mmCIF file of C-alpha atoms in Angstrom:
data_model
loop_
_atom_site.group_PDB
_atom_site.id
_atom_site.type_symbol
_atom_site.label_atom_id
_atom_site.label_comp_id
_atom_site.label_asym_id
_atom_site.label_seq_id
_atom_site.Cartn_x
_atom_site.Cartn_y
_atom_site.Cartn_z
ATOM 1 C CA UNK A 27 -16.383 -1.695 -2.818
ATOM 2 C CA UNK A 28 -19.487 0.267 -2.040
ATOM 3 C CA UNK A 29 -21.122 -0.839 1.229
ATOM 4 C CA UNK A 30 -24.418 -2.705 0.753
ATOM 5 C CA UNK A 31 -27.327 -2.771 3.660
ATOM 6 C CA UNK A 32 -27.537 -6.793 4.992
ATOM 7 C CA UNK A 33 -30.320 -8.065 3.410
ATOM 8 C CA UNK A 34 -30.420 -6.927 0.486
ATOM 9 C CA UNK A 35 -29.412 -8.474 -2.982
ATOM 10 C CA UNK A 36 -26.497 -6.914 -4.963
ATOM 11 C CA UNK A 37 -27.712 -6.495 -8.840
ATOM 12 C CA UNK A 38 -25.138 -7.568 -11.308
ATOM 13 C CA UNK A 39 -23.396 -4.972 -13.936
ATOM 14 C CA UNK A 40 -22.448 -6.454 -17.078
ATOM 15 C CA UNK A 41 -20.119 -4.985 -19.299
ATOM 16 C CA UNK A 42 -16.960 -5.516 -21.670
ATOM 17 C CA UNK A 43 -13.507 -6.320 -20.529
ATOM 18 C CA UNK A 44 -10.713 -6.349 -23.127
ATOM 19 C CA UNK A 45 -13.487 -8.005 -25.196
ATOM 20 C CA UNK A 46 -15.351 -10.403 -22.950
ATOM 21 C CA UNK A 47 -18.432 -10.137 -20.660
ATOM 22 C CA UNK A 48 -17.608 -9.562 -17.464
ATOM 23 C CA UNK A 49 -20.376 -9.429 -14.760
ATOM 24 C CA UNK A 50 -19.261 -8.146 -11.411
ATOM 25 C CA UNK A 51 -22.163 -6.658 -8.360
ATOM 26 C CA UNK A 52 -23.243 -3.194 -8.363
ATOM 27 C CA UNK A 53 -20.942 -0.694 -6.769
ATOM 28 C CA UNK A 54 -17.614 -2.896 -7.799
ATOM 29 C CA UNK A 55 -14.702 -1.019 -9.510
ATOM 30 C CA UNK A 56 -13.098 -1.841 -12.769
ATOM 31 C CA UNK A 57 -10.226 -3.321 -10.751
ATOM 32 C CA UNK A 58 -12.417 -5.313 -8.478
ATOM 33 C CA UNK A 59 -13.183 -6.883 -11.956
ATOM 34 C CA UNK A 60 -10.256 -7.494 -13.550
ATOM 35 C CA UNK A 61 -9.387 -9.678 -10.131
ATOM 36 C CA UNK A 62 -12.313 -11.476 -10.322
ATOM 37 C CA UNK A 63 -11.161 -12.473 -13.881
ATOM 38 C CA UNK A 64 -7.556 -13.144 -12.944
ATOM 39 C CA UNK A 65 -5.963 -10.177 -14.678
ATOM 40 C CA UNK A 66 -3.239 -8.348 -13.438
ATOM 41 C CA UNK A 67 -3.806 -4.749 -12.945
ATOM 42 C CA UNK A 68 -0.932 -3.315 -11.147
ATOM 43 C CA UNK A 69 -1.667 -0.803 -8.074
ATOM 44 C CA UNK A 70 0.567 0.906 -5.670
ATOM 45 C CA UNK A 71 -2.308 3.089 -3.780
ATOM 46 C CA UNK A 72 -5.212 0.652 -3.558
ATOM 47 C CA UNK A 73 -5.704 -0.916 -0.661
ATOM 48 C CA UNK A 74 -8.758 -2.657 1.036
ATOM 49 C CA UNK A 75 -8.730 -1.190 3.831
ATOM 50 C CA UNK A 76 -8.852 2.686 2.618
ATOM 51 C CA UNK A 77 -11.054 4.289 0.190
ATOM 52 C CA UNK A 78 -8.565 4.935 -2.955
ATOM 53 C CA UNK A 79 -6.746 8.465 -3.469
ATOM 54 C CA UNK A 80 -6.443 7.485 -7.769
ATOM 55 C CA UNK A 81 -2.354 8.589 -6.791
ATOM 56 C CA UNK A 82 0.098 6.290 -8.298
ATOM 57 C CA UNK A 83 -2.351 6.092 -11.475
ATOM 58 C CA UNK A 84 -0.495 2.880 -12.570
ATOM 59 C CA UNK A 85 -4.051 1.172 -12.795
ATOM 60 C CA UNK A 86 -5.417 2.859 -15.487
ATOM 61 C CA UNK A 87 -7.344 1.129 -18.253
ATOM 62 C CA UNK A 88 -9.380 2.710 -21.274
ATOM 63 C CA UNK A 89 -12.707 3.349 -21.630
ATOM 64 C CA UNK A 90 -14.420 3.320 -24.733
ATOM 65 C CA UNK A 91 -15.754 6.863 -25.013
ATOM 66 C CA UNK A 92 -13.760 8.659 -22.164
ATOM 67 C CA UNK A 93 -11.903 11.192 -23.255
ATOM 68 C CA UNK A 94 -8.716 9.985 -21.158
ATOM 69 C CA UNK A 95 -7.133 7.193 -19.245
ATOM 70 C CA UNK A 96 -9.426 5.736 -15.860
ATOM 71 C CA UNK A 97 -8.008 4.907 -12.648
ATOM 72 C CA UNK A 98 -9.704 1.201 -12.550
ATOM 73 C CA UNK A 99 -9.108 0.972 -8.421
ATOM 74 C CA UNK A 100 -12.135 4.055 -8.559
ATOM 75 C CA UNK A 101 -14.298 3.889 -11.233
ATOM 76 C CA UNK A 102 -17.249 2.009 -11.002
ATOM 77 C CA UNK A 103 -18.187 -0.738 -13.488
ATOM 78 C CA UNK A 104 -21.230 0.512 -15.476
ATOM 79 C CA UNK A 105 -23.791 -1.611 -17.326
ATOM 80 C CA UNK A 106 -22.602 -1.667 -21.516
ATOM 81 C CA UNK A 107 -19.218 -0.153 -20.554
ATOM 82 C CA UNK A 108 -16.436 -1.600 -23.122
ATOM 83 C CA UNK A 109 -12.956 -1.449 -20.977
ATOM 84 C CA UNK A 110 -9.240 -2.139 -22.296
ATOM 85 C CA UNK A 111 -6.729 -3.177 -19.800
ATOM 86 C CA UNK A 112 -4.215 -4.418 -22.492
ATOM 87 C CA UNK A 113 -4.524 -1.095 -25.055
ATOM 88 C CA UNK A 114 -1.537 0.176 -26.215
ATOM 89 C CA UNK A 115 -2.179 3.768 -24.804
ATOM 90 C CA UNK A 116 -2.999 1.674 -21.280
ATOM 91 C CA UNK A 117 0.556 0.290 -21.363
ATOM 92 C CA UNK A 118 2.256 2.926 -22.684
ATOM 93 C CA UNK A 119 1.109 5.027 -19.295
ATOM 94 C CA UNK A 120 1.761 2.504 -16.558
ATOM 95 C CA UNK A 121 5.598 2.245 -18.156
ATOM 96 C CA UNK A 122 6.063 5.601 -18.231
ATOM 97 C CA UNK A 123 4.615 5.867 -14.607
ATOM 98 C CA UNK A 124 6.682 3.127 -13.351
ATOM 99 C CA UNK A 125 9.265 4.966 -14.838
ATOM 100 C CA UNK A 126 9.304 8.259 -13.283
ATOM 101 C CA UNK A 127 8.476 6.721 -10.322
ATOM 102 C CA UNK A 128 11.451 4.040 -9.924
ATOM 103 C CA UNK A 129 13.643 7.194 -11.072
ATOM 104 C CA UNK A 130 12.672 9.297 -7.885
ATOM 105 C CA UNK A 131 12.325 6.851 -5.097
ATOM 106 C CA UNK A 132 14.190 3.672 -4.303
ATOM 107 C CA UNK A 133 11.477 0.870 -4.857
ATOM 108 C CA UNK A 134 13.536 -1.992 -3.792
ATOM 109 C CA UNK A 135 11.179 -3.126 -1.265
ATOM 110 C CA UNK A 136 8.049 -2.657 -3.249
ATOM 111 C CA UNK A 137 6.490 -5.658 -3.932
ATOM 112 C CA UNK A 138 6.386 -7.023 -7.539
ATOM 113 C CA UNK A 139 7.718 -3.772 -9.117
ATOM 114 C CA UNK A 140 10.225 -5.017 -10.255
ATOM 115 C CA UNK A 141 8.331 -7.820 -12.335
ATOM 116 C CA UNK A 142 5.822 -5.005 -13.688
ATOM 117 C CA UNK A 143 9.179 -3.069 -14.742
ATOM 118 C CA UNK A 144 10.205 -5.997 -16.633
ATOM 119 C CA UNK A 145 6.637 -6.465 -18.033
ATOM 120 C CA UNK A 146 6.259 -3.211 -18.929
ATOM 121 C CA UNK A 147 9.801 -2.472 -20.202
ATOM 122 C CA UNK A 148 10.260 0.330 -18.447
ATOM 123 C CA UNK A 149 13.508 2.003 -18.076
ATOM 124 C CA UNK A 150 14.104 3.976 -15.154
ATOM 125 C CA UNK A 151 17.824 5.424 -16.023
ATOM 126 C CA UNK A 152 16.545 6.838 -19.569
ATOM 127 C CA UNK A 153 16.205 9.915 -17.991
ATOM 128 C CA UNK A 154 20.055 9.903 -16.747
ATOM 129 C CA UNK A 155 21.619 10.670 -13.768
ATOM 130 C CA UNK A 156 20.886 13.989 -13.397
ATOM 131 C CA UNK A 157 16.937 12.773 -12.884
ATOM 132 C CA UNK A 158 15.496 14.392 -9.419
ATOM 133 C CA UNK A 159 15.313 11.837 -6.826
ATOM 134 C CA UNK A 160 14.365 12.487 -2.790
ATOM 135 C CA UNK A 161 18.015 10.888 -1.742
ATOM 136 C CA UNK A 162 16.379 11.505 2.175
ATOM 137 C CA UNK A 163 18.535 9.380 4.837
ATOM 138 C CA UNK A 164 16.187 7.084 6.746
ATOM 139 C CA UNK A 165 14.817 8.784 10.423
ATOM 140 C CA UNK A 166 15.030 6.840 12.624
ATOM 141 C CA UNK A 167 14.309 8.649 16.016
ATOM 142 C CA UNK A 168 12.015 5.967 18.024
ATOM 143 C CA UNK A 169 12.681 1.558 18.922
ATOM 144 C CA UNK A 170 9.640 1.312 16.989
ATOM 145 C CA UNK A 171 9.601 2.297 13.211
ATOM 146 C CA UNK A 172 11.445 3.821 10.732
ATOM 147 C CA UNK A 173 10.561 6.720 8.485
ATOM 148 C CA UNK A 174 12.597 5.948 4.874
ATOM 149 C CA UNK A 175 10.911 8.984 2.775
ATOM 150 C CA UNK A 176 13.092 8.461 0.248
ATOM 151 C CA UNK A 177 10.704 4.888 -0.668
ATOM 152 C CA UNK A 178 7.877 7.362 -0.430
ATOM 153 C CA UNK A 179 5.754 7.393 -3.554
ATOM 154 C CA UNK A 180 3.198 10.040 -2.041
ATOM 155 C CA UNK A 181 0.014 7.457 -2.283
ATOM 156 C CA UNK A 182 -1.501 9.055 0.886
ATOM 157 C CA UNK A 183 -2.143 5.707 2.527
ATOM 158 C CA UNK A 184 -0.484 6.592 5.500
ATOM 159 C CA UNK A 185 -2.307 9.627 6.132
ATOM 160 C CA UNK A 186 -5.609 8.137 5.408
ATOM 161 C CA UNK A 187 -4.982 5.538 8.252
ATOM 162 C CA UNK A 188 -3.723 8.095 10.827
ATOM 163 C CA UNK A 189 -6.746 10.590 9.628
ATOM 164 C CA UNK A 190 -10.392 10.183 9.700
ATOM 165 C CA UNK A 191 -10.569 6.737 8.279
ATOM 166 C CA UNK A 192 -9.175 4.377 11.079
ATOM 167 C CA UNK A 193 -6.902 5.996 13.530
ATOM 168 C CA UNK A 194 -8.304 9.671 13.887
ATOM 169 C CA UNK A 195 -5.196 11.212 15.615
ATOM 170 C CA UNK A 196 -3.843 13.146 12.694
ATOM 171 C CA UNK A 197 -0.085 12.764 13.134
ATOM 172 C CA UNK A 198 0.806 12.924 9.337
ATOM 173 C CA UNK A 199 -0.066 14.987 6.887
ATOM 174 C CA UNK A 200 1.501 16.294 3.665
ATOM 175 C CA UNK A 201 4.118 19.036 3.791
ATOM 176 C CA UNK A 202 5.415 21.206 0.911
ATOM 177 C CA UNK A 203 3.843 21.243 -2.651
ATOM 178 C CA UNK A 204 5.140 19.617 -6.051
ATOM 179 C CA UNK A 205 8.270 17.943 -5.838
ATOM 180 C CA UNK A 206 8.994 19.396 -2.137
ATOM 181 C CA UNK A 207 5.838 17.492 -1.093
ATOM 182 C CA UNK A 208 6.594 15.457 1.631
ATOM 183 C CA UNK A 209 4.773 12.775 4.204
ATOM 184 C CA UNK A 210 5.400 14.679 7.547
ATOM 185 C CA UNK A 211 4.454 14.954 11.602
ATOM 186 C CA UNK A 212 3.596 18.547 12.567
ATOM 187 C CA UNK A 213 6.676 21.077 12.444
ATOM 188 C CA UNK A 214 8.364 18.147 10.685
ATOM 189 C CA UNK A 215 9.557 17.202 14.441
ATOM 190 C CA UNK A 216 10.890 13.632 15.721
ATOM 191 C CA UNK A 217 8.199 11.414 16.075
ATOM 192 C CA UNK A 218 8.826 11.101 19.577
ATOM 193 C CA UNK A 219 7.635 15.276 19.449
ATOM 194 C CA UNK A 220 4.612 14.257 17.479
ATOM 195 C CA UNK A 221 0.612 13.190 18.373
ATOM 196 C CA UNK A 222 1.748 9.839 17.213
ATOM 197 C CA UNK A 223 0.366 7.222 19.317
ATOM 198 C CA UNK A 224 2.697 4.294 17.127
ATOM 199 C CA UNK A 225 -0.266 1.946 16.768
ATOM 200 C CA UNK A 226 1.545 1.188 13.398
ATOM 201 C CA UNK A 227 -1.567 1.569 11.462
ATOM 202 C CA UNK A 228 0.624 3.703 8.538
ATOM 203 C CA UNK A 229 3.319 0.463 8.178
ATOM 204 C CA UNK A 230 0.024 -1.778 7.805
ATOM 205 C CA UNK A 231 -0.928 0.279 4.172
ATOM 206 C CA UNK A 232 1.910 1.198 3.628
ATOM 207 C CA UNK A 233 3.026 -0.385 0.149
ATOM 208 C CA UNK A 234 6.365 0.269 -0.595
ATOM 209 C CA UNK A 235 8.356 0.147 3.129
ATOM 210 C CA UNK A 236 8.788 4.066 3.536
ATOM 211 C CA UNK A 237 7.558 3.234 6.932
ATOM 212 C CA UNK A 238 8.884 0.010 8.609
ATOM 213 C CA UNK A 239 9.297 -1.850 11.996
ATOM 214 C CA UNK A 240 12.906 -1.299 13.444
ATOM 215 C CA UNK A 241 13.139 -4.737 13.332
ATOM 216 C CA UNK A 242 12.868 -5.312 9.742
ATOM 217 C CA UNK A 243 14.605 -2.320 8.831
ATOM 218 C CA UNK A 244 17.654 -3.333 11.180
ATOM 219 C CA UNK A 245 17.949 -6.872 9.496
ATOM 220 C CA UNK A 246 17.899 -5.691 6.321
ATOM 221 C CA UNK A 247 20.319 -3.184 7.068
ATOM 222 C CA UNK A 248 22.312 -6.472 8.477
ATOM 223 C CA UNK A 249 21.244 -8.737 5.070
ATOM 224 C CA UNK A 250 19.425 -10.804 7.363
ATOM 225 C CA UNK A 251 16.063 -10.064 6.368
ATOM 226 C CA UNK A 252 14.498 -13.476 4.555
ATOM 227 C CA UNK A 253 11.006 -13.593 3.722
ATOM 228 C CA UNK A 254 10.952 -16.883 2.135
ATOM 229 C CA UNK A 255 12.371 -18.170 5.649
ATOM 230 C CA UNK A 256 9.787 -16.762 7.440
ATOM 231 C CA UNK A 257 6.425 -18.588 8.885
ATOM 232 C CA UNK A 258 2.815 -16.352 9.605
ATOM 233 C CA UNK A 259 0.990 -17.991 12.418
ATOM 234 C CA UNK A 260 -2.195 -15.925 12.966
ATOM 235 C CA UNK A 261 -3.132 -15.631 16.967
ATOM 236 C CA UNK A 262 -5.170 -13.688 19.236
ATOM 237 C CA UNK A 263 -3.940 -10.919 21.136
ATOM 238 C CA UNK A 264 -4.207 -11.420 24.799
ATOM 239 C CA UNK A 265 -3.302 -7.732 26.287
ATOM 240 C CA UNK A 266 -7.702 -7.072 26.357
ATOM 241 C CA UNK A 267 -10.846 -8.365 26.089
ATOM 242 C CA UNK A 268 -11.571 -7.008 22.015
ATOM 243 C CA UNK A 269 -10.333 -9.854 20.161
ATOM 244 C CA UNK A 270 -7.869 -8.482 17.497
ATOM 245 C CA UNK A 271 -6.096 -10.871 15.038
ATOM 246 C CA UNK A 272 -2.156 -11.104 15.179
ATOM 247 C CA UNK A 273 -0.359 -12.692 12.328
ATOM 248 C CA UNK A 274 3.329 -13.068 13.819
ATOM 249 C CA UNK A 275 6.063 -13.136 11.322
ATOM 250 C CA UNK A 276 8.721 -15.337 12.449
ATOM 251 C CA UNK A 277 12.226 -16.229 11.618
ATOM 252 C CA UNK A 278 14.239 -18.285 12.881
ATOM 253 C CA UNK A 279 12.496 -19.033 16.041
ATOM 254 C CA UNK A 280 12.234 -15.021 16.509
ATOM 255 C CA UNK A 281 9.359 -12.961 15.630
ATOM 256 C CA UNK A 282 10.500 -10.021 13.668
ATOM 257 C CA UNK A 283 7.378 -8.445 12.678
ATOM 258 C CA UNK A 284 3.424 -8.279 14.029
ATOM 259 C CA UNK A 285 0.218 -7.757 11.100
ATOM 260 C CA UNK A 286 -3.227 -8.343 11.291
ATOM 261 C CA UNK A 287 -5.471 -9.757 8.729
ATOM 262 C CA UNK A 288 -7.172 -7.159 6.300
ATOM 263 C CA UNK A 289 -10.365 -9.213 6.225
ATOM 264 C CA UNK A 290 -10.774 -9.451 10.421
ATOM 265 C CA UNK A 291 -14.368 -8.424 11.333
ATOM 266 C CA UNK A 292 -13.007 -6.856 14.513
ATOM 267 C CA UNK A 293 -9.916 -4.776 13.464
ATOM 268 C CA UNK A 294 -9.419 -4.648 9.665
ATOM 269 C CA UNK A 295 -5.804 -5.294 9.775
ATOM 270 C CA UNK A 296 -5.471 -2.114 12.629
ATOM 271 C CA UNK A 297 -3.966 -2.495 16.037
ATOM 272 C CA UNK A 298 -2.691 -0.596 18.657
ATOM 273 C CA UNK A 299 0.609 0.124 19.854
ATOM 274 C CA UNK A 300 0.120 -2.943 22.293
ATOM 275 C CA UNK A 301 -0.932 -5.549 19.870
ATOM 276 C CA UNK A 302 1.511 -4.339 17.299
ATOM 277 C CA UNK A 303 4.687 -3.735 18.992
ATOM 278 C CA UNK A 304 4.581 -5.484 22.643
ATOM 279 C CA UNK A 305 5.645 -8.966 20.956
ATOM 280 C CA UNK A 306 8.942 -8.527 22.945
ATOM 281 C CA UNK A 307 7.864 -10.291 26.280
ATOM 282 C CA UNK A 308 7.394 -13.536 23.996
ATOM 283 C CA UNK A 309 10.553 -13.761 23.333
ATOM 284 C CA UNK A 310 12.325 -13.404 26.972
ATOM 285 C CA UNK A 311 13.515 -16.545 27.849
ATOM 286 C CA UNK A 312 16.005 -15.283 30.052
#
């Protein structure tokens, strides 16, 4: 959403949605609607953290009067607007998006994709074997994270995070153009070579576990890796004086993973290399 001065009062836009009022504050998306009235809009690139790149496009909803299909994570509700999330040319695009994109990449650790492919009735394999997909083996050159392009669905997240909206370092970028595009460190070097400073900002946004701790990425390798098993107990990292939220991910007595909460007043869900990765000393019982 659109940042609003303290102090003053948010007017209220009220519009249509899929034929009811809807009334949502000024500067809200169309998406930030549709949550507010419990209806599921699937997204791969939004995030609320980062300002939206409109790059998976499998939010789009109709707009009475627009000439085509509206990313609902950008546009702003406007007063009288009449919006569709259920039309038939709506649905029709996010199954043919989930489509193409489930026949590229591997999206088996993208969270509820596989229910919206169901939903939608997409079919991936109608375009047949000979489809284009990435097929990139995982990189795995540092104890930290891994690099598994080929669950990349280019949503720029990752970038955003490094660039000018949280980390400012500039590590990643985009390489290559159409379907050569590629998520990339300078020179397309190791990311030990790189201006990385692995504050693990990019695994934080990122939605569909192209980038991942080793941890995780080494038990599921091992089909060991068990959400439902696992417990989030949100603490306070000690290595400084700023105050950052950790959630630690445990399982079975071991913590395999480190977040923070999105909605922290103090971080935002970013940390540094410390708070993210130096868990291990926890765990030394020797």
């Amino acid at each position: 959403m659109t940042a609003i001065p303290l102090g003053i009062p948010r007017r209220l836009v009220e519009f249509t949605l899929d034929g009811e009022r809807a009334r949502v504050p000024e500067g809200s998306t169309i998406l930030d609607a549709c949550r507010a009235a419990g209806k599921d809009v699937p997204t791969l690139c939004q995030g609320d953290t980062l300002t939206p790149k409109n790059a998976c496009r499998v939010c789009v909803v109709e707009v009475e009067g627009a000439r085509t299909l509206v990313p609902a994570c950008s546009r702003k509700a406007e007063p009288g607007m009449e919006v569709s999330t259920v039309s038939e040319r709506a649905r029709h695009s996010r199954k043919v998006v989930l489509e193409l994109l489930a026949s590229s990449v591997d999206l088996s650790t993208t969270p509820q994709v596989a229910e919206w492919i169901k939903e939608y009735k997409a079919k991936p394999d109608r375009f047949g074997p000979d489809a284009a997909r990435v097929d990139e083996e995982p990189r795995i050159d540092n104890e930290l994270y891994v690099r598994d392009y080929d669950k990349c669905i280019l949503c720029y997240k990752c970038v955003d995070a490094c660039g000018d909206q949280w980390q400012n370092t500039f590590a990643i970028s985009v390489s290559g153009r159409g379907f050569d595009a590629r998520i990339a460190v300078e020179h397309d070097a190791p990311l030990t070579d790189s201006a990385c400073v692995y504050c693990g900002n990019c695994i934080e946004v990122c939605p569909t576990g192209a980038l991942s701790f080793k941890s995780e990425f080494d038990m599921r390798a091992a089909g060991t890796w068990e959400e439902s098993a696992q417990t989030e107990t949100t603490t306070v990292c000690a290595y400084c004086g700023v105050g950052c939220n950790l959630t630690l991910h445990v399982q079975d007595n071991e913590i395999v993973k480190v977040t923070s909460p999105h909605d922290n007043p103090v971080t935002h869900g970013n940390l540094c290399i410390k708070g993210r990765f130096g868990y291990q000393h926890v765990q030394n019982r020797g």
